[in-house]
Every structure is written in C-alpha cells, then in structure tokens.
CSV table of C-alpha atoms and ligand atoms in Angstrom, one decimal:
chain,number,residue,atom,x,y,z
A,1,MET,CA,104.8,121.5,90.7
A,2,GLU,CA,108.3,122.9,90.8
A,3,ARG,CA,110.1,121.5,93.8
A,4,PHE,CA,111.6,118.2,92.8
A,5,THR,CA,113.9,115.5,93.9
A,6,ILE,CA,115.4,112.6,92.0
A,7,THR,CA,116.0,109.0,93.1
A,8,THR,CA,118.3,106.9,90.8
A,9,ARG,CA,119.3,103.3,90.7
A,10,VAL,CA,123.0,102.9,91.4
A,11,ASP,CA,124.1,102.0,87.8
A,12,GLU,CA,126.0,104.6,85.7
A,13,GLN,CA,123.3,105.0,83.1
A,14,SER,CA,120.6,105.8,85.7
A,15,LYS,CA,122.9,108.1,87.7
A,16,GLN,CA,123.9,110.1,84.5
A,17,LEU,CA,120.4,110.3,83.4
A,18,GLY,CA,119.3,111.5,86.8
A,19,GLU,CA,122.0,114.3,86.7
A,20,GLN,CA,120.9,115.3,83.2
A,21,VAL,CA,117.2,115.6,84.2
A,22,LYS,CA,118.2,117.6,87.3
A,23,GLU,CA,120.3,120.0,85.4
A,24,ARG,CA,117.6,120.6,82.8
A,25,LEU,CA,114.9,121.2,85.3
A,26,LEU,CA,117.2,123.6,87.3
A,27,HIS,CA,117.9,125.4,84.0
A,28,LEU,CA,114.1,125.8,83.5
A,29,GLY,CA,113.7,127.4,86.9
A,30,TRP,CA,112.7,124.4,89.0
A,31,MET,CA,114.0,124.1,92.5
A,32,TYR,CA,115.8,121.0,93.7
A,33,ASP,CA,114.4,120.2,97.2
A,34,ASP,CA,115.2,116.9,98.7
A,35,GLN,CA,113.6,117.7,102.1
A,36,SER,CA,110.1,118.6,100.9
A,37,PRO,CA,109.7,117.9,97.2
A,38,GLU,CA,106.3,118.2,95.4
A,39,ILE,CA,107.4,115.6,92.8
A,40,LEU,CA,109.9,112.8,92.9
A,41,ILE,CA,111.4,111.6,89.7
A,42,SER,CA,112.6,108.0,89.9
A,43,VAL,CA,115.3,106.8,87.3
A,44,GLY,CA,115.9,103.1,87.2
A,45,GLY,CA,113.3,100.3,87.3
A,46,ASP,CA,110.1,99.4,89.2
A,47,GLY,CA,112.4,98.4,92.1
A,48,THR,CA,113.9,101.9,92.2
A,49,MET,CA,110.4,103.4,92.4
A,50,LEU,CA,109.6,101.0,95.3
A,51,HIS,CA,112.7,102.3,97.1
A,52,ALA,CA,111.7,105.9,96.4
A,53,VAL,CA,108.2,105.3,97.8
A,54,HIS,CA,109.5,103.8,101.0
A,55,GLN,CA,112.1,106.5,101.5
A,56,ARG,CA,109.2,109.0,101.5
A,57,ILE,CA,106.6,106.9,103.3
A,58,ASP,CA,106.3,109.4,106.2
A,59,MET,CA,105.4,112.3,103.8
A,60,ILE,CA,103.6,110.2,101.2
A,61,ASP,CA,100.6,112.5,101.0
A,62,GLN,CA,102.8,115.4,100.0
A,63,VAL,CA,104.7,113.9,97.1
A,64,VAL,CA,103.8,112.7,93.6
A,65,PHE,CA,105.9,110.2,91.8
A,66,VAL,CA,106.9,109.8,88.1
A,67,GLY,CA,109.4,107.4,86.7
A,68,ILE,CA,111.9,106.9,83.8
A,69,HIS,CA,112.7,103.3,83.2
A,70,THR,CA,116.3,102.6,82.1
A,71,GLY,CA,115.3,99.0,81.2
A,72,THR,CA,112.1,97.8,79.6
A,73,LEU,CA,108.8,99.5,80.1
A,74,GLY,CA,107.8,99.2,83.8
A,75,PHE,CA,104.6,99.1,85.8
A,76,LEU,CA,105.6,102.0,88.0
A,77,THR,CA,107.4,104.0,85.4
A,78,ASP,CA,105.9,105.7,82.4
A,79,TYR,CA,108.9,107.0,80.4
A,80,ALA,CA,111.7,105.2,78.5
A,81,VAL,CA,115.3,106.5,78.3
A,82,SER,CA,114.6,107.8,74.8
A,83,GLU,CA,111.7,109.9,76.1
A,84,VAL,CA,113.5,112.2,78.5
A,85,ASP,CA,112.8,115.2,76.3
A,86,GLN,CA,109.1,114.3,76.4
A,87,LEU,CA,109.2,113.9,80.2
A,88,ILE,CA,110.8,117.4,80.7
A,89,GLU,CA,108.2,119.0,78.4
A,90,ASP,CA,105.3,117.2,80.1
A,91,LEU,CA,106.7,118.2,83.6
A,92,THR,CA,107.1,121.8,82.7
A,93,THR,CA,104.0,122.4,80.5
A,94,LYS,CA,101.2,120.0,81.6
A,95,SER,CA,99.1,119.2,84.6
A,96,PRO,CA,99.1,115.5,85.3
A,97,LYS,CA,96.3,113.2,86.1
A,98,ILE,CA,97.0,111.8,89.6
A,99,ASP,CA,96.5,108.1,90.0
A,100,GLN,CA,96.2,107.1,93.6
A,101,VAL,CA,97.2,103.6,94.6
A,102,PHE,CA,96.5,102.4,98.1
A,103,LEU,CA,99.2,101.0,100.3
A,104,ILE,CA,98.7,97.7,102.1
A,105,GLN,CA,98.8,98.3,105.8
A,106,ILE,CA,100.5,95.4,107.7
A,107,ASN,CA,99.7,95.1,111.5
A,108,ARG,CA,101.8,92.8,113.7
A,109,LYS,CA,100.6,91.7,117.1
A,110,ASN,CA,102.1,89.8,120.0
A,111,HIS,CA,101.0,90.9,123.5
A,112,ARG,CA,100.7,94.4,122.1
A,113,ASP,CA,100.3,96.0,118.7
A,114,LEU,CA,103.5,97.0,116.9
A,115,PRO,CA,103.7,100.1,114.6
A,116,PRO,CA,102.2,99.3,111.2
A,117,LEU,CA,104.3,98.7,108.1
A,118,PHE,CA,103.3,99.5,104.5
A,119,ALA,CA,103.7,97.8,101.2
A,120,LEU,CA,102.9,98.9,97.6
A,121,ASN,CA,103.4,95.5,95.9
A,122,GLU,CA,102.9,92.9,98.5
A,123,ALA,CA,103.4,91.5,102.0
A,124,ARG,CA,104.7,87.9,102.4
A,125,VAL,CA,104.8,85.8,105.5
A,126,GLU,CA,107.3,83.2,104.5
A,127,ASN,CA,109.6,80.5,106.0
A,128,ILE,CA,111.6,78.4,103.5
A,129,ILE,CA,113.0,76.1,106.2
A,130,LYS,CA,110.1,75.1,108.4
A,131,THR,CA,106.5,74.4,107.3
A,132,GLN,CA,104.2,77.2,108.4
A,133,ARG,CA,100.7,76.5,109.9
A,134,ILE,CA,98.7,79.6,109.4
A,135,GLU,CA,95.1,80.2,110.3
A,136,VAL,CA,93.5,82.6,107.8
A,137,PHE,CA,90.6,84.8,108.7
A,138,LEU,CA,88.7,87.2,106.3
A,139,ASN,CA,87.1,90.0,108.3
A,140,ASP,CA,87.5,87.9,111.4
A,141,GLU,CA,85.7,84.9,109.9
A,142,TYR,CA,87.7,81.7,109.8
A,143,LEU,CA,88.6,80.6,106.2
A,144,GLU,CA,91.1,77.9,106.5
A,145,THR,CA,94.3,76.5,108.0
A,146,PHE,CA,97.1,76.8,105.5
A,147,ARG,CA,100.3,74.7,105.6
A,148,GLY,CA,103.3,75.4,103.4
A,149,ASN,CA,106.1,78.0,103.0
A,150,GLY,CA,103.8,81.0,103.4
A,151,LEU,CA,101.2,83.4,102.0
A,152,CYS,CA,101.5,86.4,99.8
A,153,ILE,CA,99.1,89.3,100.1
A,154,SER,CA,99.3,91.7,97.1
A,155,GLY,CA,97.4,94.6,95.7
A,156,GLN,CA,96.6,95.3,92.1
A,157,LEU,CA,100.0,96.9,91.5
A,158,GLY,CA,101.8,93.9,93.0
A,159,SER,CA,99.8,91.4,91.0
A,160,THR,CA,102.5,91.5,88.3
A,161,ALA,CA,105.4,91.2,90.8
A,162,TYR,CA,106.1,88.3,93.2
A,163,ASN,CA,102.5,87.3,93.0
A,164,ARG,CA,102.8,86.5,89.3
A,165,SER,CA,105.8,84.3,89.9
A,166,ILE,CA,103.7,82.1,92.2
A,167,ALA,CA,100.9,81.8,89.7
A,168,GLY,CA,98.7,84.5,91.2
A,169,ALA,CA,96.3,86.3,88.8
A,170,VAL,CA,97.3,89.6,87.1
A,171,ILE,CA,94.7,92.2,88.0
A,172,MET,CA,93.8,95.0,85.6
A,173,PRO,CA,94.5,98.6,87.0
A,174,ASP,CA,90.9,99.7,87.1
A,175,PHE,CA,90.1,97.0,89.7
A,176,ALA,CA,91.1,97.6,93.3
A,177,ALA,CA,91.6,94.4,95.2
A,178,LEU,CA,93.7,92.4,97.6
A,179,GLN,CA,94.9,88.9,96.5
A,180,MET,CA,96.1,86.1,98.7
A,181,THR,CA,98.3,83.6,97.0
A,182,GLU,CA,99.8,80.4,98.5
A,183,ILE,CA,103.6,79.9,98.5
A,184,ALA,CA,104.3,76.2,98.2
A,185,GLY,CA,101.1,75.1,99.8
A,186,ILE,CA,100.9,71.5,101.1
A,187,HIS,CA,97.7,69.7,100.0
A,188,HIS,CA,96.7,66.2,101.0
A,189,GLN,CA,93.9,64.6,103.0
A,190,LEU,CA,95.0,66.1,106.3
A,191,SER,CA,96.1,69.5,105.0
A,192,LYS,CA,93.5,71.3,103.1
A,193,SER,CA,93.5,74.9,101.9
A,194,LEU,CA,92.0,76.6,98.9
A,195,GLY,CA,95.0,76.0,96.7
A,196,SER,CA,94.2,78.8,94.3
A,197,PRO,CA,94.7,82.5,94.5
A,198,LEU,CA,91.9,84.3,96.3
A,199,ILE,CA,90.9,87.8,95.2
A,200,VAL,CA,88.9,89.8,97.7
A,201,SER,CA,87.5,93.3,98.0
A,202,PRO,CA,90.2,95.9,99.1
A,203,ASP,CA,88.1,96.5,102.2
A,204,THR,CA,88.7,92.9,103.5
A,205,LYS,CA,91.0,92.4,106.5
A,206,ILE,CA,93.1,89.4,105.9
A,207,LYS,CA,94.4,88.0,109.3
A,208,LEU,CA,97.1,85.4,109.4
A,209,LYS,CA,97.5,83.7,112.8
A,210,SER,CA,100.2,81.3,113.9
A,211,ASP,CA,101.2,79.6,117.1
A,212,SER,CA,104.8,80.2,116.2
A,213,TYR,CA,106.2,82.6,113.6
A,214,TYR,CA,109.7,81.8,114.9
A,215,ASP,CA,112.3,82.1,112.2
A,216,THR,CA,109.6,83.4,109.8
A,217,ILE,CA,110.1,86.5,107.7
A,218,LEU,CA,107.6,89.2,106.9
A,219,ALA,CA,108.8,90.5,103.5
A,220,TYR,CA,107.1,93.7,102.3
A,221,ASP,CA,108.2,95.0,98.9
A,222,HIS,CA,112.1,95.0,99.1
A,223,LEU,CA,112.1,95.2,102.9
A,224,HIS,CA,111.7,92.5,105.6
A,225,VAL,CA,111.5,92.0,109.3
A,226,ARG,CA,111.6,88.8,111.4
A,227,LEU,CA,108.3,87.7,113.0
A,228,ASP,CA,109.8,86.0,116.1
A,229,GLY,CA,107.4,86.5,119.0
A,230,ILE,CA,104.6,87.7,116.7
A,231,ASN,CA,101.5,85.5,116.4
A,232,GLU,CA,99.2,87.7,114.2
A,233,VAL,CA,99.7,89.6,111.0
A,234,THR,CA,96.8,91.5,109.5
A,235,CYS,CA,96.8,93.0,106.0
A,236,SER,CA,94.3,95.6,104.9
A,237,ARG,CA,93.8,98.7,102.7
A,238,SER,CA,95.6,101.6,104.2
A,239,ASP,CA,94.3,105.2,104.2
A,240,LYS,CA,97.7,106.1,102.8
A,241,CYS,CA,98.0,106.3,99.0
A,242,VAL,CA,100.9,106.6,96.6
A,243,LYS,CA,100.2,109.3,94.0
A,244,PHE,CA,101.5,108.7,90.6
A,245,ALA,CA,101.6,111.6,88.1
A,246,ARG,CA,100.3,110.5,84.7
A,247,TYR,CA,101.0,113.0,82.0
A,248,ARG,CA,99.8,110.6,79.3
A,249,LYS,CA,98.0,107.3,79.0
A,250,THR,CA,100.3,104.3,78.7
A,251,SER,CA,98.5,101.1,77.6
A,252,TYR,CA,98.5,98.5,80.4
A,253,ILE,CA,98.5,95.8,77.8
A,254,GLN,CA,101.8,97.2,76.5
A,255,ARG,CA,103.2,97.1,80.0
A,256,LEU,CA,102.0,93.5,80.2
A,257,HIS,CA,103.7,92.7,76.9
A,258,SER,CA,107.0,93.7,78.5
A,259,LEU,CA,106.7,90.7,80.8
A,260,TYR,CA,106.7,88.0,78.0
B,1,NAP,P1,114.0,93.9,92.7
B,1,NAP,O1,115.3,93.5,92.1
B,1,NAP,O2,113.8,95.4,93.0
B,1,NAP,O3,112.8,93.5,91.8
B,1,NAP,C1,112.7,92.2,91.3
B,1,NAP,C2,112.0,92.2,89.9
B,1,NAP,O4,110.6,92.5,90.2
B,1,NAP,C3,112.6,93.3,89.0
B,1,NAP,O5,112.6,92.8,87.7
B,1,NAP,C4,111.5,94.4,89.1
B,1,NAP,O6,111.5,95.2,88.0
B,1,NAP,C5,110.2,93.6,89.3
B,1,NAP,N1,109.1,94.3,89.8
B,1,NAP,C6,109.0,95.1,91.0
B,1,NAP,N2,107.8,95.5,91.1
B,1,NAP,C7,107.0,95.1,90.1
B,1,NAP,C8,105.7,95.2,89.7
B,1,NAP,N3,104.8,95.9,90.4
B,1,NAP,N4,105.3,94.6,88.6
B,1,NAP,C9,106.1,93.9,87.8
B,1,NAP,N5,107.4,93.7,88.1
B,1,NAP,C10,107.9,94.3,89.3
B,1,NAP,O7,113.7,93.0,94.0
B,1,NAP,P2,113.6,93.1,95.5
B,1,NAP,O8,114.3,94.4,96.0
B,1,NAP,O9,113.9,91.9,96.1
B,1,NAP,O10,112.0,93.3,95.7
B,1,NAP,C11,111.2,94.3,95.2
B,1,NAP,C12,110.0,93.6,94.5
B,1,NAP,O11,110.4,92.7,93.6
B,1,NAP,C13,109.1,92.9,95.5
B,1,NAP,O12,108.0,93.7,95.9
B,1,NAP,C14,108.6,91.7,94.7
B,1,NAP,O13,107.3,91.8,94.2
B,1,NAP,C15,109.5,91.6,93.5
B,1,NAP,N6,110.3,90.3,93.6
B,1,NAP,C16,109.8,89.4,92.7
B,1,NAP,C17,110.4,88.1,92.8
B,1,NAP,C18,109.9,87.0,91.9
B,1,NAP,O14,109.1,87.3,91.0
B,1,NAP,N7,110.3,85.8,92.1
B,1,NAP,C19,111.4,87.8,93.7
B,1,NAP,C20,111.9,88.9,94.5
B,1,NAP,C21,111.2,90.1,94.4
B,1,NAP,P3,112.6,96.3,87.6
B,1,NAP,O15,113.7,95.5,86.9
B,1,NAP,O16,111.9,97.2,86.7
B,1,NAP,O17,113.1,96.9,88.9
C-alpha cells in the first residue's frame, strides 16, 4: 500500500503530527492521494477515526484504516504519539493483518424506504423531551413495547462507547454481535420491557416501530437526522465492512484499562 491520505483532529498536536507523518511517507516514496487512497491514517482519537470512516463511506471497500491516538490508547487506534517511528516502519516494511468490522445498516421507512445510513459504533433512537413508545421486533417477531427516552443499537466496537455509558455490556472483539440497550426505560406495572441489555446474533434484524417519531433524533456515531414522518427504523448487519490494518497485536485488555 503506497497511496495514502491523512485525517487529523483539529488540535495543533494532531495537525503537526499528521504533517510529520505525511512528510516522512512522501520522503519514503509514498504517494499522497486524497481521492483514492489505499490507506487512511487517522491522527487524533477514536472520534477522529469515526469521522474518517464516514468521510469515506462511499468507497469503504477500497480503503484500510490505521490510527495514531494523540490521547490515551483508543479502541480504533493502535499507535501512541511516541510510536510514530514504529508506525512508519510498520507501514513501509510489513503486510498488515486486516480486521473487518461490519457496519450497522439503518433503514428508515415512512410511506417509502429512505436511503440507508451506516454506523460503526451505534444507532440511537432518542427523544429527551417526550417519552417514546417503541414496539421492538426481532426478525419480525414482536419482543416488547418499550417506553422511555430511547434505544441504542450497537455493535461489538461500539460496546465500549455510548453503550457502556448506559450500562450496556462490553463485548470482546472476537464476538460479533448486535446489542440493544435501553436509554432511561420506564418500568412499572403498565410499562414493561426487558430492562437489561439484550445481545443478539449479528444476523438479527432489530425493528423499532413507533406511531410517532415526531421530534425524535436518530443519532448514528457522531451524526444525526430527525425522524419526523418516519415510523419504522430497522438496524441490521450491513454487507459493508470497515477494514482496519493491524500491524501488531494490541491487547484488548490494555485498551479496556484505558477506560478506568
Ligand atoms: P466524540 O467526542 O467524538 O466521542 C465521545 C467519546 O467517546 C470520546 O472520548 C471518544 O474517544 C469516545 N469513543 C468513541 N468511540 C469509542 C469506542 N468505540 N469505544 C470507546 N470510546 C469511544 O463524540 P461524538 O462526536 O458526539 O460521538 C462519537 C461517538 O462518541 C458516538 O458514536 C458515541 O458512541 C460516543 N459518545 C459517547 C457518549 C457517552 O458515552 N455518554 C456521549 C456522546 C458520544 P476519543 O477521545 O478517543 O475520541
């Protein structure tokens, strides 16, 4: 891989580091190609990597991603600032193992189907003002009627992100799954839902139906759209994958330790 591009977070340290990596790779004969890169180097945090993935979503099959973290060790980034030399050496001398992580496909429906959206971490149907009443179906079989602020559907990668903040389970990386976690669920005699995170096979279609999603937001990773006029949101495993270049093994337990 020799055609590369770089996405940096907006802070000075990340921008300078990005420039440094770019100059060194150009010096080693690599070609900077922002239009059709083979590899994208993200410099910043896990959030920067999410932005980079969404920027390239239409050509996701053609690019592999690798990240330098300018903060603590990340989940989507393998190199620390002090390891830039190692990254350059790995990029220019090694063949990486490619880890493929599926994107969550989000379909919205009113009287017609809308173009799908994609998320790497999670999709959230959320309304912090008005209580949501959402009918949940797993592969078209009715599960429950949820009441509360909303529901979060995450994949393995997103299990340590928003999902973890709402007491969802952390899922180890060798286990592909979808997880549904309640956001401020209401539970009493007349309002019953599972009340605990639900982990399902990645091939499960999770359908969330509502009579009115008026004023409700569908947040997907760092992006969002309004759901006015929509009455059905379905989350499922997409055929699209994000490819991460792994030049060395980073312990997932070490990554977890960066959280606490
Ligand atoms: P952001 O500022 O880009 O990210 C918020 C925090 O979530 C940052 O500390 C980020 O790490 C971390 N993060 C992102 N993906 C992660 C992952 N897979 N595992 C562990 N931590 C992760 O926020 P944003 O632009 O609003 O949204 C981007 C993502 O942030 C969302 O997909 C959501 O999962 C997460 N988020 C979490 C909360 C929460 O936990 N309450 C609230 C909002 C958003 P870095 O510092 O390394 O970038």
